[in-house]
Coordinates of C-alpha atoms in Angstrom, one line a residue:
X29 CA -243.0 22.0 102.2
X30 CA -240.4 19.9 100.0
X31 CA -238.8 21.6 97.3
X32 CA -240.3 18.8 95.0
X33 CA -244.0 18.7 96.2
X34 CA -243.6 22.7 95.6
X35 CA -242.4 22.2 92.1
X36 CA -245.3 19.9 91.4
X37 CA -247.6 22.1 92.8
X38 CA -246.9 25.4 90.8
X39 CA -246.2 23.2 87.5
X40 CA -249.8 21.7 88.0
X41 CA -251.3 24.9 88.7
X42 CA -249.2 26.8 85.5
X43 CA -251.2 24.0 83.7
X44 CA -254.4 23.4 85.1
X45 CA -255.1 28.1 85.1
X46 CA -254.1 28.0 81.3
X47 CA -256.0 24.6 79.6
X48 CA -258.1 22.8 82.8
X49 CA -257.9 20.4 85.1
X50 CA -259.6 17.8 83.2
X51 CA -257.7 18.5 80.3
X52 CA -254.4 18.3 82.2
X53 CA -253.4 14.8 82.7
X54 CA -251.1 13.6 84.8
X55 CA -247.9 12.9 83.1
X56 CA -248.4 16.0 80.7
X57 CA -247.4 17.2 84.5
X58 CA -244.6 14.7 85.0
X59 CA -243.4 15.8 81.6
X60 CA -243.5 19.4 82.2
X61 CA -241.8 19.3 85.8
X62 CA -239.4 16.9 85.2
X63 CA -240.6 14.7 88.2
X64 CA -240.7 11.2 88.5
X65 CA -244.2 9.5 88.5
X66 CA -243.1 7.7 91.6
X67 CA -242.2 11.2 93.2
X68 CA -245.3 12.7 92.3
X69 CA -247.4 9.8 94.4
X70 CA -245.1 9.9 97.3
X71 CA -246.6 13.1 97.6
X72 CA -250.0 13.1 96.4
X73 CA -252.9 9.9 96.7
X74 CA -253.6 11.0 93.1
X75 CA -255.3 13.8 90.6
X76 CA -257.5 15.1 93.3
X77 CA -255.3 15.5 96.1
X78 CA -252.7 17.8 94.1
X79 CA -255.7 19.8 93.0
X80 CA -256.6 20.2 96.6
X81 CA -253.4 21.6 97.2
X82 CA -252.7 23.7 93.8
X83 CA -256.1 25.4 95.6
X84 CA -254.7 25.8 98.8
X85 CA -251.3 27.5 97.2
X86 CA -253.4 29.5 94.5
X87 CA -255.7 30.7 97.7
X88 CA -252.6 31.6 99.7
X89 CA -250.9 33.3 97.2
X90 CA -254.1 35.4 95.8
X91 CA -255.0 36.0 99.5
X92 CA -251.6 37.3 100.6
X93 CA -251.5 39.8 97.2
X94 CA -254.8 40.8 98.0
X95 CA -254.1 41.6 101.4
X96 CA -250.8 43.3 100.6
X97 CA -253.2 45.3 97.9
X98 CA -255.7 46.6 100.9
X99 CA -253.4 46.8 103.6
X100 CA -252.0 50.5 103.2
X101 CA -255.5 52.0 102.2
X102 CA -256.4 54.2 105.6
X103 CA -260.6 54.7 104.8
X104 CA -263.5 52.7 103.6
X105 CA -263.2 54.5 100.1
X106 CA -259.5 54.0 100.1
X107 CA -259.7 50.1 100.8
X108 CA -262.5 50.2 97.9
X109 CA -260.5 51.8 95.3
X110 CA -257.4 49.8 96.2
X111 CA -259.6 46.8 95.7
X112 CA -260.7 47.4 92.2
X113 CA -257.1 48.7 91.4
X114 CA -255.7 45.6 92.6
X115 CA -258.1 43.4 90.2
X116 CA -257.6 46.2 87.3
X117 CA -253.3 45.4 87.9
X118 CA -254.2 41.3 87.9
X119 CA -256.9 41.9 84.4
X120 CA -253.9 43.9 82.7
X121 CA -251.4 41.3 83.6
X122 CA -249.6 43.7 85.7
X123 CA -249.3 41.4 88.8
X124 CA -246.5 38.3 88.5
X125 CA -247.4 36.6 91.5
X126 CA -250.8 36.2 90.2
X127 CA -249.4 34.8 86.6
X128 CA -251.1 36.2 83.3
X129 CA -254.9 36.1 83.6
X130 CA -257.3 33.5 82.8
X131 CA -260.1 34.5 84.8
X132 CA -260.4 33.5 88.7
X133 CA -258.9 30.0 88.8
X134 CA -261.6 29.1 91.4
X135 CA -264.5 30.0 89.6
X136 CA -262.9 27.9 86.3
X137 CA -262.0 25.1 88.8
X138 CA -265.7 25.0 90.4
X139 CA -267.2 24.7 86.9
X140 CA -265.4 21.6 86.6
X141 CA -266.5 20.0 89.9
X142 CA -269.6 21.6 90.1
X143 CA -271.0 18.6 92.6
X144 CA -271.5 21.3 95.8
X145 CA -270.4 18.8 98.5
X146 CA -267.3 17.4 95.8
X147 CA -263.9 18.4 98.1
X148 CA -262.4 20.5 95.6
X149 CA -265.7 22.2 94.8
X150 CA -265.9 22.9 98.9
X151 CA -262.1 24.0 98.1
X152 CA -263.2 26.6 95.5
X153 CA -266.0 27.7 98.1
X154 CA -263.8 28.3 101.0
X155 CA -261.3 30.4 99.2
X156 CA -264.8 32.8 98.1
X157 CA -264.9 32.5 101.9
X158 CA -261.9 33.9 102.6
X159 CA -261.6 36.5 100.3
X160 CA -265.2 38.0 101.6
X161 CA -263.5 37.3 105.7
X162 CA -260.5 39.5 104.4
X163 CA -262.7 42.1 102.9
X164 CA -264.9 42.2 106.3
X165 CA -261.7 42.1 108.9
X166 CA -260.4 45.2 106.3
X167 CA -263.5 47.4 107.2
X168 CA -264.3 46.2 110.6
X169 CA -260.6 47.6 111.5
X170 CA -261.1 50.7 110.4
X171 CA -263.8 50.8 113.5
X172 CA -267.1 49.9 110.6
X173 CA -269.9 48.0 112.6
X174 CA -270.0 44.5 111.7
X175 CA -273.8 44.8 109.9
X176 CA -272.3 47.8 107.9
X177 CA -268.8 45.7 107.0
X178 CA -270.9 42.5 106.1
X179 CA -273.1 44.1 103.9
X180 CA -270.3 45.9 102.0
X181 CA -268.2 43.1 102.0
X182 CA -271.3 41.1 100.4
X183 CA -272.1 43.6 97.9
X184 CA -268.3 44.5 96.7
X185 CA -268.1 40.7 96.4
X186 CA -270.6 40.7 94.0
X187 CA -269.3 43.6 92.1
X188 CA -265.6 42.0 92.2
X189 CA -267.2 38.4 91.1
X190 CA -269.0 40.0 88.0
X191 CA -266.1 42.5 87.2
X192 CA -263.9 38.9 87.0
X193 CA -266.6 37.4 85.0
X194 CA -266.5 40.4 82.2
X195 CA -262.8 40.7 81.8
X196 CA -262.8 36.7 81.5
X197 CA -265.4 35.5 79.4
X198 CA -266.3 38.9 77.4
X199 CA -262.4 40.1 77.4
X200 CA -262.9 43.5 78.9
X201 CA -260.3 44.9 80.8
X202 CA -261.8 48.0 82.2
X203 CA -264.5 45.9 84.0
X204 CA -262.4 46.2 87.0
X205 CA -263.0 50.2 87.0
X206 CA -266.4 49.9 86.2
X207 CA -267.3 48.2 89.2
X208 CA -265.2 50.8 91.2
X209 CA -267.4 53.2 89.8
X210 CA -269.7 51.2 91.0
X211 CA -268.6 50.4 94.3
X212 CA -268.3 54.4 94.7
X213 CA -271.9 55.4 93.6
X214 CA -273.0 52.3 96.2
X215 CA -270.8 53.8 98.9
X216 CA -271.7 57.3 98.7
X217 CA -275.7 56.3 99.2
X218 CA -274.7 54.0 101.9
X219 CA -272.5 56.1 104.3

């Protein structure tokens, strides 16, 4: 990837996390990078297209932390605390590569193409995807049968989607360790 397309990626998505994607026009990010218009359409058709990609970066990014987070944990419990840890570091603003918080940028993103078969809406839906495929592989590594991993992975999604929610929109940052606490109750009645 070209130095410049890079640039106008993480300047876009330094704009879109804090105000919106609708409320971000496009030379408020011509402004802010220093890019020529002219530069910015050599690498993107438009609007759409560099939100499709500040997706793609923000999933890559959020993806490789999240792995990094999980990766050392050795049991089930292990890779569930380091989970809810990880998301306790990113609510307090203790992770840099995930920028200060604003909630999940997908979920915020989503809401503003909420059409289900819109591109960047399907963009918002894959990176969900991926994070719940991370979760699974984690488990199924440690030897977990594949029912077992799924239906963890399914429910610590929904515990991790909710804890997001709270420390967003109601500005609770314990909600992280809540749904640990949680996720450890659920765990102890499951295995």
């Amino acid at each position: 990837m070209s130095a410049k397309r890079l640039h106008l990626i993480t300047t876009a998505f330094e704009l879109f996390y804090q105000k919106g994607v609708h409320a971000v026009g496009i030379n408020e990010i011509l402004s802010e990078s220093g890019v020529a218009k002219k530069t910015l359409y050599h690498h993107f058709a438009g609007k759409d297209e560099l939100v499709l990609a500040v997706l793609e970066y923000r999933d890559q990014r959020f993806c490789h932390w999240l792995q990094g987070s999980l990766d050392a944990a050795t049991s089930v419990t292990d890779k569930i605390d380091a989970l809810f840890d990880a998301l306790d570091d990113w609510f307090n603003d203790r992770v840099d590569a995930l920028r200060p918080f604003h909630g999940c940028f997908f979920i915020n993103v989503s809401g503003e193409y909420s059409a289900p078969d819109h591109p960047i809406h399907l963009q918002c839906t894959r990176h969900k995807i991926n994070v719940a495929m991370l979760l699974r592989e984690q488990f199924e590594a440690l030897g977990m049968a594949s029912s077992l991993g799924s239906r963890l992975t399914d429910d610590l999604c929904l515990l991790k989607e909710g804890a997001i929610t709270l420390a967003y929109v109601q500005g609770d940052c314990n909600a992280a360790l809540k749904a640990k606490d949680t996720a450890t109750r659920l765990v102890a009645a499951v295995l």
